[in-house]
Short mmCIF file of C-alpha atoms in Angstrom, two decimals:
data_model
loop_
_atom_site.label_atom_id
_atom_site.label_comp_id
_atom_site.label_asym_id
_atom_site.label_seq_id
_atom_site.Cartn_x
_atom_site.Cartn_y
_atom_site.Cartn_z
CA MET A 1227 97.70 101.46 -17.55
CA GLY A 1228 100.99 103.21 -19.46
CA LEU A 1229 104.32 101.55 -19.29
CA THR A 1230 105.73 104.58 -17.93
CA SER A 1231 102.69 105.46 -15.60
CA GLU A 1232 103.25 105.43 -11.40
CA THR A 1233 100.22 103.12 -11.49
CA THR A 1234 102.19 100.12 -13.33
CA VAL A 1235 105.25 100.75 -10.94
CA TYR A 1236 102.94 100.11 -8.10
CA VAL A 1237 101.12 97.30 -9.54
CA MET A 1238 104.19 95.61 -10.46
CA ALA A 1239 105.95 96.46 -7.39
CA ALA A 1240 102.54 94.96 -5.49
CA VAL A 1241 102.54 91.69 -7.36
CA ALA A 1242 106.39 91.16 -6.50
CA VAL A 1243 105.67 91.40 -2.59
CA VAL A 1244 102.88 89.05 -3.34
CA CYS A 1245 104.93 86.77 -5.07
CA VAL A 1246 107.41 87.14 -1.86
CA ALA A 1247 104.93 86.21 0.62
CA LEU A 1248 103.57 83.09 -1.63
CA LEU A 1249 107.05 82.11 -1.74
CA VAL A 1250 107.54 82.21 1.89
CA TRP A 1251 103.88 80.46 2.59
CA VAL A 1252 104.64 77.41 0.20
CA TRP A 1253 108.30 76.82 0.97
CA PRO A 1254 107.42 74.42 3.79
CA ARG A 1255 105.00 72.65 1.37
CA LEU A 1256 107.96 72.23 -1.05
CA ALA A 1257 110.76 71.17 1.39
CA SER A 1258 110.25 67.62 0.94
CA PRO A 1259 112.61 65.61 -1.15
CA GLY A 1260 111.71 64.08 -4.87
CA VAL A 1261 111.58 65.35 -8.25
CA ARG A 1262 108.24 66.94 -8.16
CA HIS A 1263 108.95 69.01 -5.30
CA VAL A 1264 112.37 70.10 -6.48
CA LEU A 1265 110.61 71.52 -9.40
CA GLY A 1266 108.24 73.27 -7.59
CA ARG A 1267 110.81 75.08 -5.56
CA LEU A 1268 112.55 76.04 -8.70
CA THR A 1269 109.40 77.46 -10.16
CA ALA A 1270 108.59 79.61 -7.24
CA ILE A 1271 111.87 80.79 -6.87
CA GLY A 1272 112.04 81.61 -10.97
CA VAL A 1273 108.39 83.29 -10.52
CA THR A 1274 109.77 85.69 -7.70
CA GLN A 1275 112.79 86.77 -9.13
CA VAL A 1276 110.75 87.66 -12.42
CA THR A 1277 108.44 89.75 -10.81
CA ILE A 1278 111.25 91.37 -8.65
CA ILE A 1279 113.25 92.08 -11.62
CA ALA A 1280 110.11 93.15 -13.68
CA ALA A 1281 109.25 95.59 -10.73
CA LEU A 1282 112.41 97.10 -10.92
CA ALA A 1283 112.58 97.49 -14.84
CA CYS A 1284 109.31 99.01 -14.70
CA TRP A 1285 110.78 101.78 -11.91
CA LEU A 1286 113.92 102.21 -13.97
CA ASN A 1287 112.03 102.87 -16.96
CA SER A 1288 109.73 105.23 -15.56
CA GLY A 1289 112.36 107.46 -14.53
CA TYR A 1290 115.02 107.17 -17.68
CA GLN A 1291 112.01 106.15 -20.25
CA PHE A 1292 114.36 103.66 -22.16
CA PHE A 1293 110.81 102.74 -23.70
CA GLY A 1294 107.90 105.11 -23.64
CA SER A 1295 104.94 102.71 -24.43
CA TRP A 1296 103.96 99.03 -24.32
CA GLY A 1297 103.94 99.18 -28.22
CA GLU A 1298 107.61 100.30 -28.16
CA LEU A 1299 108.50 97.69 -25.88
CA PHE A 1300 107.37 94.83 -28.04
CA GLY A 1301 108.52 96.82 -31.24
CA ASP A 1302 104.68 98.13 -32.45
CA VAL A 1303 105.69 101.32 -33.73
CA ASP A 1304 103.73 103.82 -35.73
CA THR A 1305 105.17 104.40 -38.97
CA ALA A 1306 102.29 106.16 -40.83
CA PRO A 1307 101.96 109.89 -40.35
CA VAL A 1308 98.35 111.42 -39.75
CA GLY A 1309 99.12 114.26 -37.76
CA VAL A 1310 98.82 117.79 -36.57
CA THR A 1311 99.84 120.97 -38.21
CA GLN A 1312 99.40 124.61 -36.64
CA ALA A 1313 96.75 127.00 -37.89
CA ALA A 1314 95.55 130.54 -36.95
CA ASP A 1315 91.56 130.48 -35.07
CA HIS A 1316 89.70 133.46 -35.24
CA ASN A 1317 91.41 135.13 -32.35
CA GLY A 1318 94.48 134.98 -34.24
CA SER A 1319 96.06 132.41 -31.99
CA ILE A 1320 97.33 128.78 -33.01
CA GLY A 1321 95.80 125.99 -32.45
CA GLY A 1322 96.39 122.00 -33.68
CA VAL A 1323 94.65 120.98 -37.01
CA SER A 1324 94.97 117.32 -37.97
CA VAL A 1325 96.11 116.63 -41.61
CA LYS A 1326 96.63 113.51 -42.86
CA GLY A 1327 100.60 113.14 -44.06
CA ALA A 1328 101.80 115.60 -41.52
CA LEU A 1329 105.48 114.76 -40.16
CA VAL A 1330 104.37 116.26 -36.69
CA GLN A 1331 101.61 114.10 -34.73
CA PRO A 1332 100.20 114.57 -31.63
CA ALA A 1333 101.13 112.68 -28.44
CA GLY A 1334 99.82 111.27 -25.55
CA ASP A 1335 100.38 113.80 -22.43
CA GLU A 1336 101.13 110.95 -19.99
CA GLN A 1337 104.55 112.04 -19.42
CA LEU A 1338 104.15 115.82 -19.78
CA ASN A 1339 101.25 115.47 -16.91
CA ARG A 1340 104.04 114.46 -14.75
CA VAL A 1341 106.38 117.39 -15.37
CA SER A 1342 106.37 120.20 -12.88
CA GLY A 1343 106.58 123.69 -13.43
CA LEU A 1344 104.94 124.10 -16.78
CA PRO A 1345 102.96 126.89 -18.40
CA THR A 1346 99.36 126.63 -17.77
CA GLY A 1347 96.24 129.16 -18.86
CA ASN A 1348 96.05 131.28 -21.51
CA PRO A 1349 99.26 130.28 -24.09
CA ALA A 1350 99.37 134.01 -25.46
CA VAL A 1351 100.17 135.24 -21.64
CA ASN A 1352 102.41 132.33 -20.45
CA GLY A 1353 103.33 129.99 -23.35
CA LYS A 1354 102.38 126.67 -24.05
CA VAL A 1355 104.17 123.09 -24.18
CA GLU A 1356 103.39 120.47 -26.84
CA SER A 1357 103.53 116.36 -26.35
CA VAL A 1358 104.23 115.15 -30.13
CA LYS A 1359 105.82 112.98 -31.83
CA VAL A 1360 108.10 113.47 -35.15
CA ILE A 1361 108.32 111.48 -37.99
CA GLY A 1362 111.42 110.91 -40.10
CA ARG A 1363 110.45 111.26 -43.82
CA ARG A 1364 113.86 109.94 -44.70
CA THR A 1365 114.52 107.75 -41.71
CA GLY A 1366 110.99 106.28 -40.73
CA VAL A 1367 111.71 107.22 -36.98
CA VAL A 1368 108.88 108.29 -35.23
CA ASP A 1369 110.54 109.83 -32.04
CA PRO A 1370 108.58 111.53 -29.24
CA ALA A 1371 109.23 115.10 -28.46
CA PHE A 1372 108.08 118.25 -26.27
CA VAL A 1373 107.55 121.70 -27.47
CA TYR A 1374 107.56 125.07 -25.66
CA LEU A 1375 106.29 127.51 -27.79
CA PRO A 1376 106.69 131.28 -26.20
CA PRO A 1377 103.64 133.64 -25.44
CA GLN A 1378 104.73 135.52 -28.28
CA TYR A 1379 104.24 132.56 -30.83
CA PHE A 1380 100.29 133.02 -29.81
CA GLN A 1381 100.02 136.66 -30.03
CA LYS A 1382 98.56 138.79 -32.86
CA ALA A 1383 101.51 141.04 -33.09
CA TYR A 1384 103.43 138.16 -33.76
CA ALA A 1385 101.33 136.40 -36.23
CA ARG A 1386 103.73 136.51 -39.33
CA GLN A 1387 107.16 136.18 -37.91
CA ARG A 1388 109.25 133.02 -37.34
CA PHE A 1389 111.21 132.37 -34.38
CA PRO A 1390 114.61 131.25 -33.51
CA VAL A 1391 114.76 127.45 -32.55
CA VAL A 1392 117.17 125.57 -30.05
CA VAL A 1393 116.69 121.68 -30.16
CA ALA A 1394 117.59 120.22 -26.58
CA LEU A 1395 119.07 116.74 -26.70
CA SER A 1396 119.15 114.11 -23.80
CA GLY A 1397 122.02 111.82 -22.63
CA TYR A 1398 121.64 108.12 -22.61
CA PRO A 1399 120.03 106.72 -21.21
CA GLY A 1400 117.59 109.49 -21.28
CA SER A 1401 114.42 110.85 -22.35
CA ILE A 1402 112.22 113.96 -22.79
CA PHE A 1403 110.66 113.61 -19.37
CA ASN A 1404 114.58 114.10 -18.14
CA LEU A 1405 114.82 117.31 -20.58
CA ALA A 1406 111.72 118.73 -19.09
CA GLN A 1407 111.43 117.29 -15.59
CA TYR A 1408 115.16 117.22 -14.38
CA LEU A 1409 117.19 119.91 -16.90
CA ARG A 1410 114.17 121.86 -16.70
CA VAL A 1411 114.65 123.48 -20.19
CA SER A 1412 111.39 124.82 -21.23
CA GLN A 1413 110.56 126.19 -17.70
CA THR A 1414 114.12 128.05 -17.49
CA ALA A 1415 113.76 129.50 -21.26
CA GLY A 1416 110.54 130.49 -20.27
CA GLN A 1417 111.74 132.73 -17.03
CA LEU A 1418 114.71 134.10 -18.89
CA GLN A 1419 112.15 135.34 -21.92
CA LYS A 1420 109.93 136.44 -19.33
CA SER A 1421 112.48 138.68 -17.73
CA GLY A 1422 114.16 139.91 -21.04
CA GLN A 1423 117.28 138.13 -20.77
CA MET A 1424 116.29 135.76 -23.91
CA GLN A 1425 114.43 136.57 -26.92
CA PRO A 1426 111.25 134.24 -27.84
CA THR A 1427 112.50 131.10 -28.90
CA ILE A 1428 111.20 127.95 -29.21
CA MET A 1429 112.59 125.25 -27.53
CA VAL A 1430 112.74 121.48 -28.65
CA MET A 1431 112.84 118.78 -26.14
CA ILE A 1432 113.86 115.11 -28.12
CA ARG A 1433 115.96 112.36 -27.35
CA PRO A 1434 118.70 111.06 -29.49
CA THR A 1435 118.38 107.57 -29.05
CA ILE A 1436 115.98 106.34 -31.94
CA ALA A 1437 116.75 102.84 -31.65
CA PRO A 1438 116.43 102.23 -27.63
CA PRO A 1439 118.02 100.35 -25.95
CA ARG A 1440 120.49 101.05 -28.49
CA ASP A 1441 122.86 103.99 -27.93
CA THR A 1442 123.38 105.14 -31.35
CA GLU A 1443 124.85 108.68 -30.47
CA CYS A 1444 124.58 110.71 -33.67
CA VAL A 1445 126.14 108.57 -36.15
CA ASN A 1446 124.61 106.95 -39.34
CA VAL A 1447 125.34 103.56 -38.71
CA PRO A 1448 126.06 101.53 -41.95
CA GLY A 1449 123.18 99.33 -42.42
CA GLY A 1450 121.75 100.55 -39.03
CA PRO A 1451 120.04 103.84 -37.74
CA GLN A 1452 120.58 106.68 -39.41
CA THR A 1453 120.70 109.19 -36.65
CA GLU A 1454 122.42 111.93 -37.71
CA THR A 1455 119.93 112.28 -40.91
CA PHE A 1456 117.09 112.01 -38.65
CA LEU A 1457 118.39 114.95 -36.16
CA ALA A 1458 120.01 117.11 -39.12
CA LYS A 1459 117.59 116.67 -41.99
CA ASP A 1460 114.41 114.85 -40.73
CA LEU A 1461 113.72 116.94 -37.61
CA PRO A 1462 114.33 120.53 -39.36
CA GLN A 1463 112.30 119.34 -42.19
CA ALA A 1464 109.16 118.19 -39.88
CA LEU A 1465 109.43 121.60 -37.44
CA LYS A 1466 109.31 123.74 -40.44
CA SER A 1467 106.53 122.33 -41.80
CA VAL A 1468 104.41 122.87 -38.82
CA TYR A 1469 105.93 125.34 -36.85
CA ARG A 1470 106.62 129.23 -37.52
CA ILE A 1471 110.44 128.66 -36.86
CA GLY A 1472 113.11 130.41 -39.00
CA HIS A 1473 114.58 128.29 -42.10
CA ASP A 1474 117.64 130.11 -42.20
CA ALA A 1475 120.64 128.16 -40.03
CA SER A 1476 121.45 131.10 -38.24
CA ALA A 1477 118.49 130.44 -36.43
CA TRP A 1478 118.73 127.01 -35.25
CA GLY A 1479 120.97 126.09 -32.15
CA VAL A 1480 121.22 122.52 -30.60
CA MET A 1481 122.05 122.04 -27.03
CA GLY A 1482 122.14 118.83 -24.70
CA TYR A 1483 123.76 117.25 -21.49
CA SER A 1484 126.60 114.31 -21.79
CA SER A 1485 126.08 112.48 -24.60
CA GLY A 1486 123.50 114.97 -25.86
CA GLY A 1487 125.93 117.54 -26.02
CA THR A 1488 128.36 115.29 -27.44
CA CYS A 1489 125.65 114.92 -30.40
CA ALA A 1490 125.05 118.75 -30.03
CA LEU A 1491 128.75 119.60 -31.06
CA GLN A 1492 128.76 116.94 -33.68
CA LEU A 1493 125.47 118.12 -35.35
CA THR A 1494 126.92 121.58 -35.48
CA MET A 1495 130.39 121.20 -36.71
CA ARG A 1496 129.29 118.48 -38.99
CA ASN A 1497 126.41 120.12 -40.38
CA PRO A 1498 126.67 123.80 -40.41
CA HIS A 1499 124.14 124.56 -42.88
CA VAL A 1500 121.48 123.35 -40.36
CA TYR A 1501 122.84 124.44 -36.87
CA THR A 1502 124.90 127.49 -36.30
CA THR A 1503 125.07 127.27 -32.51
CA ALA A 1504 125.79 124.40 -29.75
CA ALA A 1505 125.76 124.43 -26.23
CA ALA A 1506 127.44 121.24 -25.05
CA LEU A 1507 127.19 120.27 -21.19
CA SER A 1508 129.83 117.67 -20.25
CA PRO A 1509 130.42 116.41 -23.63
CA ASP A 1510 133.07 113.94 -25.27
CA TYR A 1511 134.94 115.21 -28.46
CA ARG A 1512 135.18 111.80 -30.23
CA ILE A 1513 132.59 109.18 -30.67
CA LYS A 1514 133.85 105.45 -30.15
CA ASP A 1515 132.15 101.90 -29.80
CA ASP A 1516 131.21 100.29 -26.48
CA PRO A 1517 128.98 97.75 -25.45
CA THR A 1518 125.86 100.29 -25.34
CA THR A 1519 126.64 101.36 -29.20
CA GLY A 1520 127.50 98.18 -30.54
CA ASN A 1521 129.52 98.81 -33.77
CA LEU A 1522 128.45 102.29 -35.20
CA PHE A 1523 130.95 102.65 -37.99
CA GLY A 1524 130.99 99.57 -39.90
CA SER A 1525 134.27 97.56 -41.49
CA GLY A 1526 136.00 97.68 -44.41
CA LEU A 1527 138.03 100.45 -46.18
CA GLY A 1528 135.40 103.42 -45.39
CA ARG A 1529 135.82 102.59 -41.23
CA VAL A 1530 138.74 104.80 -40.88
CA ASN A 1531 136.93 107.58 -42.47
CA ARG A 1532 133.88 107.36 -40.51
CA VAL A 1533 135.59 107.26 -37.18
CA ASN A 1534 137.85 110.11 -38.03
CA GLY A 1535 134.83 112.23 -39.10
CA HIS A 1536 133.55 111.77 -35.54
CA ASP A 1537 136.80 112.93 -34.22
CA LEU A 1538 135.98 116.53 -33.20
CA MET A 1539 139.91 116.97 -32.62
CA TRP A 1540 140.89 115.22 -35.70
CA ARG A 1541 138.30 117.48 -37.60
CA LEU A 1542 139.83 120.71 -36.00
CA LYS A 1543 143.24 119.53 -37.14
CA HIS A 1544 142.72 118.59 -40.42
CA LEU A 1545 139.76 120.10 -42.05
CA PRO A 1546 138.75 123.46 -42.61
CA ALA A 1547 136.93 124.95 -39.25
CA PRO A 1548 133.31 125.64 -39.71
CA GLN A 1549 131.58 128.84 -39.24
CA VAL A 1550 129.93 127.97 -36.19
CA SER A 1551 129.61 129.23 -32.62
CA VAL A 1552 129.86 126.53 -29.93
CA LEU A 1553 129.49 126.64 -25.81
CA VAL A 1554 131.37 124.11 -24.17
CA ALA A 1555 131.01 123.41 -20.29
CA ASP A 1556 132.98 121.04 -17.96
CA SER A 1557 133.86 121.28 -13.80
CA LYS A 1558 137.50 121.40 -13.05
CA HIS A 1559 136.68 119.02 -9.93
CA GLY A 1560 134.27 116.23 -10.27
CA GLU A 1561 134.51 115.44 -14.03
CA ARG A 1562 136.61 113.66 -15.88
CA GLY A 1563 136.39 115.56 -19.40
CA TYR A 1564 137.94 118.79 -18.15
CA PRO A 1565 141.31 118.23 -19.62
CA GLN A 1566 139.92 117.50 -22.96
CA THR A 1567 137.74 120.29 -22.99
CA LEU A 1568 140.22 122.51 -22.26
CA ALA A 1569 142.49 120.70 -25.66
CA PHE A 1570 139.24 121.27 -27.26
CA ILE A 1571 139.03 125.11 -26.86
CA ARG A 1572 142.56 125.52 -27.70
CA ALA A 1573 142.29 123.95 -30.98
CA VAL A 1574 139.34 125.99 -32.05
CA LYS A 1575 140.35 128.28 -34.69
CA ALA A 1576 138.61 131.02 -37.17
CA PRO A 1577 136.05 131.30 -38.36
CA MET A 1578 134.89 128.94 -35.55
CA ARG A 1579 134.03 130.42 -32.30
CA VAL A 1580 133.96 129.04 -28.50
CA ALA A 1581 132.73 129.91 -25.19
CA SER A 1582 133.12 128.06 -22.03
CA ILE A 1583 131.39 127.70 -18.78
CA LEU A 1584 134.25 125.93 -16.49
CA PRO A 1585 132.87 125.91 -12.65
CA GLU A 1586 135.29 124.82 -9.98
CA SER A 1587 133.23 121.94 -9.35
CA GLY A 1588 130.50 120.18 -10.14
CA SER A 1589 129.39 116.03 -10.96
CA HIS A 1590 128.31 114.49 -14.04
CA ASN A 1591 124.51 115.01 -13.12
CA PHE A 1592 121.54 117.18 -13.46
CA PRO A 1593 122.30 119.63 -10.60
CA THR A 1594 125.45 120.66 -12.25
CA TRP A 1595 123.85 121.18 -15.36
CA VAL A 1596 120.73 122.96 -14.24
CA ARG A 1597 123.28 125.30 -12.74
CA GLU A 1598 124.87 125.92 -16.16
CA MET A 1599 121.44 126.08 -18.05
CA PRO A 1600 120.93 130.16 -17.83
CA ALA A 1601 124.01 131.19 -18.84
CA ALA A 1602 124.20 128.41 -21.67
CA LEU A 1603 120.82 129.65 -23.16
CA LYS A 1604 121.48 133.61 -22.52
CA TRP A 1605 124.76 132.44 -24.64
CA MET A 1606 122.92 130.95 -27.36
CA ASN A 1607 120.15 133.90 -27.30
CA GLN A 1608 123.32 136.16 -28.49
CA GLN A 1609 124.24 134.03 -31.47
CA LEU A 1610 120.65 133.16 -33.13
CA THR A 1611 118.97 135.52 -35.20
CA PHE A 1612 115.17 136.43 -34.73
CA PRO A 1613 113.68 135.92 -38.25
CA GLN A 1614 111.10 138.29 -39.34
CA ASP A 1615 108.64 137.78 -42.20
CA VAL A 1616 107.53 141.75 -42.32
CA VAL A 1617 109.30 144.64 -41.02
CA PRO A 1618 112.67 143.83 -38.62
CA ARG A 1619 112.03 144.66 -35.02
CA HIS A 1620 114.14 143.55 -32.07
CA LEU A 1621 117.49 143.28 -33.78
CA PRO A 1622 119.22 140.53 -32.57
CA LYS A 1623 122.79 141.30 -30.30
CA LYS A 1624 125.84 139.92 -32.12
CA ALA A 1625 128.35 138.04 -30.16
CA LYS A 1626 132.20 139.43 -30.14
CA GLY A 1627 134.86 137.63 -30.68
CA ASN A 1628 135.88 137.14 -27.27
CA SER A 1629 132.89 136.22 -24.96
CA THR A 1630 132.59 135.39 -21.29
CA VAL A 1631 129.81 133.41 -19.84
CA ARG A 1632 128.88 133.03 -16.00
CA ALA A 1633 126.92 130.54 -14.68
CA GLU A 1634 125.20 131.99 -10.95
CA GLY A 1635 127.68 130.90 -8.40
CA THR A 1636 130.43 130.10 -10.62
CA GLU A 1637 133.45 131.71 -12.05
CA GLN A 1638 134.17 130.80 -15.85
CA LYS A 1639 136.62 131.34 -18.56
CA SER A 1640 135.75 131.83 -22.15
CA THR A 1641 137.58 132.02 -25.48
CA ALA A 1642 137.02 132.61 -29.13
CA ALA A 1643 138.96 132.95 -32.17
CA PRO A 1644 137.97 136.05 -33.86
CA ARG A 1645 135.98 136.40 -36.79
CA ARG A 1646 138.26 136.88 -40.46
#
């Protein structure tokens, strides 16, 4: 009975109901004066409250995936990689092969089985979503992920070709389940690719929360979790070692919603040699300490530099602009970050390029982000190259200096600094 399973939620709810019923039944027996009866009443109330809180906690964790397993809840996390790589079978398709020391391991399908609309049947026709865990060679982090592989990945005609990749990051508190079930990352990408609106692309869904329940954003915390190193170095290295993914940064993009969108911008602007494209839905443009993050930047003389380094407006004003393309999305009415988004767009200068999705209305929630997803993915498709190991085919479309991105049912404007 997994920590995030519906069975666990139902069992805990049933236990809470039983405890409430028992409390009502035994209360008259404990109503007499005396120390023993007072202690009995306190114990009965305490046990009942604990079971109710535990049931609510299980229900919230099932939806938001603060902890993915009992082991993770109690701090028992795997660190020894003995995992899976990819190899062609006799039909030329790709299958999982267990290899000791691999940086990507197979993971349980419990969360994946709860996601609706995933591809089934022949992967060479419909594609496939794998449930894995990624091992950070430098950081020692073990993070769960879903990986969507397009149908072409399994077809003989593409057997020697590498594919572009988009890393999708959840917000906080968030999970890969939220990315798959509520943001519909793989489902949307699959539909766009099937209709020819997006080139075959590998989608990697992963959470930036590598030290739950702490929100480490995308920061290398002094003396603490090294989130940026994991996402900018460990994750690409692990994926490249297992999947046929482009090795050049022009094939790598990252996107996210809320704090995941903040992270996408941070990773791209701070690591343009790793990610050249970012799509940020409802992001912030500055990372700062709060009760969920704790002290992200340490103390001493280096703190100011670390704080400024994660302030994107400060970077645009004081540092050379990186040669990357970014898309930002914010609603004019319903989200508080709209003025900051406009300021960010105005601050971008060449060779960096920016596009935007600016709906008239929309709240900070999944319905808004789902509405923006197709436009964001189609825009990313125009930025990423489709690497080839053999004869180039399907040459990628290059985005112009000025671009317009439209989400269905909305009006958006975009601006871009021209190339030098």
